[in-house]
Amino acid sequence: MQQCAEAAPDQGAASRVYPEVFAPMALDQSFVGRSYPPTEPYEVGREKIREFAEAIGDDNPVYRDPGAARALGYPDVIAPPTFVFSITYRAAGEVIGDPALGLDYTRVVHGDQRFAYRRPVRAGDRLTVSSTIESIKSLAGNDVLDIRGEVRDADGEHVVTAWTKLVARAAEPPAARDGHAEDARDRTTAVGAGERV
Amino acid sequence: MSDVTTPATQGREQDAVGTPAVRPEYAAVEVGVALPTQRFPVNRETLVRYAGASGDFNPIHWNERFARDVGLPDVIAHGMFTMAEAVRVVTDWTGDPGAVVEYGVRFTKPVVVPDDGVGATVEVSGRIAAKDDEERTVRVDLTAVCDGRKVLGMARAVVRLP
């Protein structure tokens, strides 16, 4: 979670300048299709939903008032559409942190996010997430990883699927950092990075 | 938190708690129609709250020194915060957030949030882009702009209507 950022600055400037020297080691394609075991259940609480709704400034009563939720046909308060990301991203962390995959998570930023819902997440749900690596690509020196998270409830019923695209930016070459015109710009490619040459 | 800056195109009114008095019906929705644009202010307090509520404590969202250290111009908003706000153009319109069946965005530009007592504002507009008669769903294409720059790409929500 802590290395997820959304900045999308100039991509791979460094590797375009020095492609033959600094071409990054591509991630192992054999990880495509790999699935990770379901996470321990996350229990969705009314107060957590309320807290999230307040944080996004959304006063829709269906997030707070069980009566309002029942009036729309739900058994309890429901969560805003993006609430479930907190749960799926935690699950994706197991993939990102898998030492066998070898992703440098200090260089990872969030590229795309998509959800497909069978039903809204609601208070009382006990949700598990099964993550699968859908694709691994190398674009302009960056590793691009697509992770699918299948979210199921305690009965094993599908609730929502989350697709998360993560981009691990190419490591910048040490040479480019000495007086290179693009140095300042290049620094933005390492959002969240403590790992500076 | 937000104010409607353009008039509702279908005579929609909101009651005190934000639920539309008139919920849109599938048959009455026309492709090409714009949904009410909304403006979402975001300041440092907003980001601290969102960090706590979402569990995303990446310091680029609250620590100016850290953000600059990794080459950002300043603290930036969580992309997922912007994503959460953008879909409100849809959920405020339908009144039923559980009717969203699909939602996706691309994070194209960061929302920079200066500590200047003002912060930033994300303006989100939406347009009915397609209807699916079989599923009784409509696709809403969203545009999110901050400082004159699009901060989301391919922002689309599919919602089922009664």
CSV table of C-alpha atoms in Angstrom, one decimal:
chain,number,residue,atom,x,y,z
A,1,MET,CA,0.0,0.0,0.0
A,2,GLN,CA,2.7,2.5,1.0
A,3,GLN,CA,4.4,2.4,-2.4
A,4,CYS,CA,1.3,3.0,-4.5
A,5,ALA,CA,1.3,6.3,-6.2
A,6,GLU,CA,-0.5,7.8,-9.1
A,7,ALA,CA,1.9,10.2,-10.7
A,8,ALA,CA,2.4,9.5,-14.3
A,9,PRO,CA,5.5,11.6,-15.3
A,10,ASP,CA,7.7,11.1,-18.3
A,11,GLN,CA,8.0,7.5,-18.9
A,12,GLY,CA,11.4,5.8,-19.2
A,13,ALA,CA,13.3,8.9,-20.3
A,14,ALA,CA,16.5,7.3,-19.0
A,15,SER,CA,16.1,4.0,-20.7
A,16,ARG,CA,15.4,5.8,-24.0
A,17,VAL,CA,18.7,7.6,-23.6
A,18,TYR,CA,20.8,4.5,-22.7
A,19,PRO,CA,18.7,1.6,-23.9
A,20,GLU,CA,21.5,-0.9,-24.5
A,21,VAL,CA,23.2,-0.3,-21.1
A,22,PHE,CA,20.2,0.1,-18.9
A,23,ALA,CA,17.5,-2.1,-20.4
A,24,PRO,CA,15.8,-3.5,-17.2
A,25,MET,CA,15.6,-7.1,-16.5
A,26,ALA,CA,12.1,-8.1,-17.6
A,27,LEU,CA,9.9,-9.9,-15.1
A,28,ASP,CA,9.6,-13.7,-15.5
A,29,GLN,CA,6.7,-14.3,-17.9
A,30,SER,CA,6.1,-17.7,-16.3
A,31,PHE,CA,4.2,-15.8,-13.5
A,32,VAL,CA,1.4,-14.9,-15.9
A,33,GLY,CA,-1.7,-16.8,-14.8
A,34,ARG,CA,-0.3,-17.5,-11.4
A,35,SER,CA,-2.9,-17.3,-8.6
A,36,TYR,CA,-2.4,-16.7,-5.0
A,37,PRO,CA,-4.4,-18.4,-2.2
A,38,PRO,CA,-7.4,-16.5,-0.9
A,39,THR,CA,-6.7,-13.9,1.8
A,40,GLU,CA,-8.0,-14.2,5.4
A,41,PRO,CA,-11.6,-12.8,5.5
A,42,TYR,CA,-12.0,-9.1,5.9
A,43,GLU,CA,-15.1,-8.2,7.9
A,44,VAL,CA,-16.8,-5.1,6.6
A,45,GLY,CA,-18.2,-2.9,9.4
A,46,ARG,CA,-20.8,-0.2,9.4
A,47,GLU,CA,-18.5,2.3,11.1
A,48,LYS,CA,-15.7,1.6,8.6
A,49,ILE,CA,-18.1,2.3,5.8
A,50,ARG,CA,-19.3,5.5,7.5
A,51,GLU,CA,-15.7,6.6,8.0
A,52,PHE,CA,-14.9,6.0,4.4
A,53,ALA,CA,-18.0,7.9,3.2
A,54,GLU,CA,-17.1,10.8,5.4
A,55,ALA,CA,-13.6,10.8,4.0
A,56,ILE,CA,-14.9,11.2,0.5
A,57,GLY,CA,-17.5,13.8,1.7
A,58,ASP,CA,-20.4,11.7,0.5
A,59,ASP,CA,-23.5,12.1,2.6
A,60,ASN,CA,-25.6,9.5,0.8
A,61,PRO,CA,-27.7,7.9,3.6
A,62,VAL,CA,-27.4,4.4,2.0
A,63,TYR,CA,-23.8,4.4,3.5
A,64,ARG,CA,-25.0,5.2,7.0
A,65,ASP,CA,-28.6,4.4,7.6
A,66,PRO,CA,-29.7,0.7,7.5
A,67,GLY,CA,-33.3,1.9,6.9
A,68,ALA,CA,-32.3,3.9,3.8
A,69,ALA,CA,-30.3,0.8,2.6
A,70,ARG,CA,-33.3,-1.5,3.1
A,71,ALA,CA,-35.5,1.0,1.2
A,72,LEU,CA,-33.2,0.3,-1.8
A,73,GLY,CA,-33.4,-3.4,-1.3
A,74,TYR,CA,-30.2,-4.0,0.6
A,75,PRO,CA,-30.0,-6.0,3.9
A,76,ASP,CA,-27.6,-3.5,5.5
A,77,VAL,CA,-25.7,-0.3,4.7
A,78,ILE,CA,-23.6,-0.6,1.5
A,79,ALA,CA,-20.1,0.7,0.8
A,80,PRO,CA,-19.1,3.3,-1.8
A,81,PRO,CA,-18.0,1.7,-5.1
A,82,THR,CA,-14.2,2.2,-4.5
A,83,PHE,CA,-14.2,1.1,-0.8
A,84,VAL,CA,-13.2,-2.5,-1.7
A,85,PHE,CA,-9.9,-1.3,-3.1
A,86,SER,CA,-8.5,-1.1,0.4
A,87,ILE,CA,-9.1,-4.9,0.6
A,88,THR,CA,-8.0,-5.9,-2.9
A,89,TYR,CA,-4.9,-3.8,-2.8
A,90,ARG,CA,-3.8,-5.4,0.4
A,91,ALA,CA,-4.2,-8.7,-1.3
A,92,ALA,CA,-2.3,-7.5,-4.3
A,93,GLY,CA,0.5,-6.6,-1.9
A,94,GLU,CA,1.2,-10.3,-1.6
A,95,VAL,CA,1.8,-10.5,-5.3
A,96,ILE,CA,3.9,-7.4,-5.4
A,97,GLY,CA,6.0,-8.5,-2.4
A,98,ASP,CA,6.5,-12.1,-3.8
A,99,PRO,CA,10.3,-12.3,-3.7
A,100,ALA,CA,10.1,-14.9,-6.5
A,101,LEU,CA,8.5,-12.4,-8.8
A,102,GLY,CA,11.3,-10.0,-8.2
A,103,LEU,CA,9.3,-6.7,-8.7
A,104,ASP,CA,11.0,-3.7,-7.3
A,105,TYR,CA,8.0,-2.4,-5.4
A,106,THR,CA,9.8,0.9,-4.5
A,107,ARG,CA,9.3,2.0,-8.1
A,108,VAL,CA,5.6,0.9,-8.4
A,109,VAL,CA,2.9,3.4,-9.3
A,110,HIS,CA,-0.8,2.8,-9.9
A,111,GLY,CA,-1.7,3.0,-13.6
A,112,ASP,CA,-5.3,1.9,-14.0
A,113,GLN,CA,-8.1,0.6,-11.8
A,114,ARG,CA,-11.3,-1.1,-12.8
A,115,PHE,CA,-14.1,-2.9,-10.9
A,116,ALA,CA,-16.9,-5.1,-12.0
A,117,TYR,CA,-19.6,-5.6,-9.4
A,118,ARG,CA,-22.0,-8.5,-9.0
A,119,ARG,CA,-23.5,-6.7,-6.0
A,120,PRO,CA,-22.4,-3.8,-3.7
A,121,VAL,CA,-20.1,-4.6,-0.7
A,122,ARG,CA,-22.2,-4.2,2.5
A,123,ALA,CA,-21.8,-4.2,6.2
A,124,GLY,CA,-21.5,-7.7,7.6
A,125,ASP,CA,-19.7,-9.1,4.6
A,126,ARG,CA,-16.7,-11.4,5.3
A,127,LEU,CA,-14.7,-10.9,2.1
A,128,THR,CA,-11.8,-12.9,0.8
A,129,VAL,CA,-9.7,-12.0,-2.2
A,130,SER,CA,-8.0,-14.3,-4.7
A,131,SER,CA,-5.4,-12.6,-6.8
A,132,THR,CA,-4.1,-13.7,-10.2
A,133,ILE,CA,-1.4,-12.2,-12.3
A,134,GLU,CA,-3.2,-11.6,-15.6
A,135,SER,CA,-0.3,-10.2,-17.6
A,136,ILE,CA,3.3,-9.0,-17.5
A,137,LYS,CA,4.5,-6.6,-20.1
A,138,SER,CA,7.6,-4.4,-20.6
A,139,LEU,CA,6.8,-1.0,-22.1
A,140,ALA,CA,9.4,1.7,-22.6
A,141,GLY,CA,11.6,0.0,-20.1
A,142,ASN,CA,8.8,-0.2,-17.5
A,143,ASP,CA,7.4,-3.4,-16.1
A,144,VAL,CA,3.6,-3.4,-16.4
A,145,LEU,CA,1.7,-5.8,-14.2
A,146,ASP,CA,-2.0,-6.6,-14.4
A,147,ILE,CA,-3.5,-8.1,-11.3
A,148,ARG,CA,-7.0,-9.4,-11.0
A,149,GLY,CA,-8.6,-9.8,-7.6
A,150,GLU,CA,-11.7,-11.9,-7.2
A,151,VAL,CA,-13.7,-10.9,-4.1
A,152,ARG,CA,-16.0,-13.5,-2.6
A,153,ASP,CA,-18.3,-13.4,0.4
A,154,ALA,CA,-18.5,-16.0,3.2
A,155,ASP,CA,-20.7,-18.2,1.1
A,156,GLY,CA,-18.2,-18.2,-1.7
A,157,GLU,CA,-20.4,-16.0,-3.9
A,158,HIS,CA,-18.7,-13.6,-6.2
A,159,VAL,CA,-19.1,-10.0,-5.1
A,160,VAL,CA,-16.7,-7.9,-7.2
A,161,THR,CA,-13.7,-8.3,-9.4
A,162,ALA,CA,-10.9,-5.6,-9.2
A,163,TRP,CA,-8.3,-5.2,-11.9
A,164,THR,CA,-5.3,-3.2,-10.9
A,165,LYS,CA,-2.5,-2.2,-13.3
A,166,LEU,CA,0.8,-1.5,-11.6
A,167,VAL,CA,3.7,0.1,-13.4
A,168,ALA,CA,7.2,-0.4,-12.0
A,169,ARG,CA,9.3,2.3,-13.6
A,170,ALA,CA,12.6,1.5,-15.1
A,171,ALA,CA,15.6,2.1,-12.8
A,172,GLU,CA,17.4,5.2,-13.8
A,173,PRO,CA,21.0,5.0,-14.9
A,174,PRO,CA,23.6,6.6,-12.5
A,175,ALA,CA,25.2,8.4,-15.4
A,176,ALA,CA,22.0,10.2,-16.2
A,177,ARG,CA,21.9,11.7,-12.8
A,178,ASP,CA,25.1,13.7,-13.1
A,179,GLY,CA,24.3,17.0,-14.7
A,180,HIS,CA,21.9,15.5,-17.1
A,181,ALA,CA,19.3,17.9,-18.3
A,182,GLU,CA,16.5,15.5,-17.5
A,183,ASP,CA,17.7,14.8,-14.0
A,184,ALA,CA,15.0,16.7,-12.2
A,185,ARG,CA,12.4,15.2,-14.4
A,186,ASP,CA,13.8,11.7,-13.9
A,187,ARG,CA,13.4,11.9,-10.2
A,188,THR,CA,9.7,11.9,-10.6
A,189,THR,CA,9.9,8.4,-12.1
A,190,ALA,CA,10.8,7.1,-8.7
A,191,VAL,CA,7.8,8.1,-6.8
A,192,GLY,CA,7.8,6.5,-3.4
A,193,ALA,CA,11.3,5.3,-3.8
A,194,GLY,CA,13.8,5.3,-1.1
A,195,GLU,CA,16.1,3.5,-3.4
A,196,ARG,CA,18.2,6.2,-5.1
A,197,VAL,CA,21.5,5.6,-6.6
B,1,MET,CA,-18.4,18.9,0.0
B,2,SER,CA,-19.4,19.5,-3.5
B,3,ASP,CA,-21.6,21.9,-5.3
B,4,VAL,CA,-23.5,21.4,-8.4
B,5,THR,CA,-22.3,23.9,-10.9
B,6,THR,CA,-24.5,23.2,-13.9
B,7,PRO,CA,-28.2,22.7,-13.8
B,8,ALA,CA,-29.5,19.2,-13.8
B,9,THR,CA,-30.5,18.3,-17.3
B,10,GLN,CA,-33.5,16.3,-16.3
B,11,GLY,CA,-35.1,18.4,-13.7
B,12,ARG,CA,-33.4,16.5,-10.9
B,13,GLU,CA,-33.5,18.0,-7.4
B,14,GLN,CA,-31.7,16.9,-4.4
B,15,ASP,CA,-33.2,16.6,-0.9
B,16,ALA,CA,-31.3,17.5,2.2
B,17,VAL,CA,-29.5,14.2,2.5
B,18,GLY,CA,-28.3,14.0,-1.1
B,19,THR,CA,-30.7,11.4,-2.5
B,20,PRO,CA,-32.3,12.5,-5.8
B,21,ALA,CA,-36.0,13.3,-5.5
B,22,VAL,CA,-36.5,11.9,-8.9
B,23,ARG,CA,-34.5,8.8,-9.8
B,24,PRO,CA,-33.6,8.4,-13.5
B,25,GLU,CA,-35.4,5.6,-15.4
B,26,TYR,CA,-33.7,3.7,-18.1
B,27,ALA,CA,-36.4,4.5,-20.7
B,28,ALA,CA,-36.1,8.2,-20.2
B,29,VAL,CA,-32.3,8.4,-20.5
B,30,GLU,CA,-30.9,9.6,-23.8
B,31,VAL,CA,-27.4,9.1,-25.1
B,32,GLY,CA,-25.4,12.4,-25.3
B,33,VAL,CA,-27.1,13.9,-22.3
B,34,ALA,CA,-24.8,15.6,-19.7
B,35,LEU,CA,-25.0,14.8,-16.0
B,36,PRO,CA,-24.7,17.7,-13.5
B,37,THR,CA,-21.0,18.7,-13.2
B,38,GLN,CA,-19.6,18.7,-9.7
B,39,ARG,CA,-16.6,20.3,-8.1
B,40,PHE,CA,-14.7,18.5,-5.3
B,41,PRO,CA,-12.4,20.5,-3.2
B,42,VAL,CA,-9.4,18.7,-1.7
B,43,ASN,CA,-7.0,20.0,0.9
B,44,ARG,CA,-4.4,18.5,3.2
B,45,GLU,CA,-7.0,17.6,5.8
B,46,THR,CA,-9.0,15.8,3.1
B,47,LEU,CA,-6.0,13.7,2.3
B,48,VAL,CA,-5.2,12.9,5.9
B,49,ARG,CA,-8.8,11.7,6.4
B,50,TYR,CA,-8.7,9.7,3.3
B,51,ALA,CA,-5.4,8.1,4.3
B,52,GLY,CA,-6.9,7.0,7.6
B,53,ALA,CA,-10.1,5.7,6.1
B,54,SER,CA,-8.5,3.9,3.2
B,55,GLY,CA,-5.3,2.7,5.0
B,56,ASP,CA,-3.1,4.2,2.3
B,57,PHE,CA,-0.5,6.1,4.3
B,58,ASN,CA,2.0,6.6,1.5
B,59,PRO,CA,3.8,9.8,2.6
B,60,ILE,CA,3.6,11.4,-0.8
B,61,HIS,CA,-0.1,12.1,0.2
B,62,TRP,CA,0.7,14.0,3.4
B,63,ASN,CA,4.5,14.7,3.7
B,64,GLU,CA,5.7,17.6,1.6
B,65,ARG,CA,9.3,17.0,2.3
B,66,PHE,CA,9.0,13.4,1.2
B,67,ALA,CA,7.0,14.3,-1.9
B,68,ARG,CA,9.6,16.8,-3.0
B,69,ASP,CA,12.3,14.3,-2.2
B,70,VAL,CA,11.0,11.9,-4.7
B,71,GLY,CA,10.6,14.6,-7.4
B,72,LEU,CA,7.0,15.6,-7.0
B,73,PRO,CA,6.1,19.3,-7.1
B,74,ASP,CA,4.2,18.9,-3.8
B,75,VAL,CA,1.9,16.6,-1.9
B,76,ILE,CA,-0.5,14.8,-4.3
B,77,ALA,CA,-3.9,13.4,-3.7
B,78,HIS,CA,-4.5,9.6,-3.6
B,79,GLY,CA,-5.5,8.5,-7.1
B,80,MET,CA,-8.2,6.4,-5.4
B,81,PHE,CA,-9.6,9.5,-3.7
B,82,THR,CA,-10.1,11.1,-7.1
B,83,MET,CA,-11.6,7.9,-8.4
B,84,ALA,CA,-14.0,7.9,-5.5
B,85,GLU,CA,-15.1,11.5,-6.1
B,86,ALA,CA,-15.5,11.1,-9.9
B,87,VAL,CA,-18.1,8.4,-9.6
B,88,ARG,CA,-20.2,10.5,-7.4
B,89,VAL,CA,-21.4,12.3,-10.5
B,90,VAL,CA,-23.0,9.0,-11.3
B,91,THR,CA,-24.1,7.8,-7.9
B,92,ASP,CA,-25.6,11.2,-7.0
B,93,TRP,CA,-27.5,11.1,-10.2
B,94,THR,CA,-29.0,7.6,-9.7
B,95,GLY,CA,-29.3,7.9,-5.9
B,96,ASP,CA,-28.4,4.2,-5.6
B,97,PRO,CA,-24.6,3.6,-5.6
B,98,GLY,CA,-25.3,-0.2,-5.6
B,99,ALA,CA,-26.5,0.2,-9.2
B,100,VAL,CA,-23.0,0.7,-10.4
B,101,VAL,CA,-22.0,-2.6,-12.2
B,102,GLU,CA,-18.7,-1.4,-13.7
B,103,TYR,CA,-16.3,1.4,-13.0
B,104,GLY,CA,-12.8,2.0,-14.3
B,105,VAL,CA,-10.2,4.8,-14.7
B,106,ARG,CA,-6.7,5.5,-15.8
B,107,PHE,CA,-4.5,7.7,-13.6
B,108,THR,CA,-3.0,10.2,-16.0
B,109,LYS,CA,-1.9,13.2,-14.0
B,110,PRO,CA,-1.5,13.7,-10.3
B,111,VAL,CA,-3.7,16.1,-8.4
B,112,VAL,CA,-1.2,18.4,-6.6
B,113,VAL,CA,-2.5,19.7,-3.3
B,114,PRO,CA,-0.6,22.7,-1.9
B,115,ASP,CA,-0.7,23.7,1.7
B,116,ASP,CA,-1.9,27.2,0.9
B,117,GLY,CA,-5.2,27.3,2.7
B,118,VAL,CA,-7.0,26.6,-0.5
B,119,GLY,CA,-5.8,23.3,-1.8
B,120,ALA,CA,-7.1,22.0,-5.2
B,121,THR,CA,-10.4,21.4,-6.8
B,122,VAL,CA,-11.3,18.5,-9.1
B,123,GLU,CA,-14.1,19.2,-11.5
B,124,VAL,CA,-16.0,16.2,-12.8
B,125,SER,CA,-18.4,16.1,-15.6
B,126,GLY,CA,-20.3,13.1,-17.1
B,127,ARG,CA,-22.1,12.3,-20.3
B,128,ILE,CA,-24.4,9.4,-21.2
B,129,ALA,CA,-22.3,7.6,-23.8
B,130,ALA,CA,-24.2,4.4,-24.5
B,131,LYS,CA,-27.3,2.3,-23.6
B,132,ASP,CA,-27.6,-1.4,-23.4
B,133,ASP,CA,-31.3,-2.4,-23.8
B,134,GLU,CA,-30.7,-6.0,-22.9
B,135,GLU,CA,-29.0,-5.3,-19.6
B,136,ARG,CA,-30.9,-2.0,-19.0
B,137,THR,CA,-27.6,-0.3,-18.3
B,138,VAL,CA,-26.1,3.0,-19.4
B,139,ARG,CA,-22.5,3.9,-19.7
B,140,VAL,CA,-21.4,7.2,-18.4
B,141,ASP,CA,-18.1,8.7,-19.6
B,142,LEU,CA,-16.5,10.9,-17.0
B,143,THR,CA,-14.1,13.8,-17.3
B,144,ALA,CA,-12.1,14.9,-14.3
B,145,VAL,CA,-10.1,18.1,-14.5
B,146,CYS,CA,-7.8,19.8,-12.0
B,147,ASP,CA,-5.9,23.0,-12.9
B,148,GLY,CA,-7.0,22.7,-16.5
B,149,ARG,CA,-5.5,19.3,-16.9
B,150,LYS,CA,-7.3,15.9,-17.2
B,151,VAL,CA,-6.3,13.9,-14.2
B,152,LEU,CA,-8.2,10.7,-15.2
B,153,GLY,CA,-8.3,8.9,-18.6
B,154,MET,CA,-10.8,6.4,-19.8
B,155,ALA,CA,-13.0,7.1,-16.8
B,156,ARG,CA,-16.2,5.1,-17.4
B,157,ALA,CA,-19.0,3.8,-15.2
B,158,VAL,CA,-21.8,1.4,-16.2
B,159,VAL,CA,-24.9,1.7,-14.1
B,160,ARG,CA,-28.2,-0.3,-14.1
B,161,LEU,CA,-31.3,1.7,-14.1
B,162,PRO,CA,-34.9,0.8,-13.1
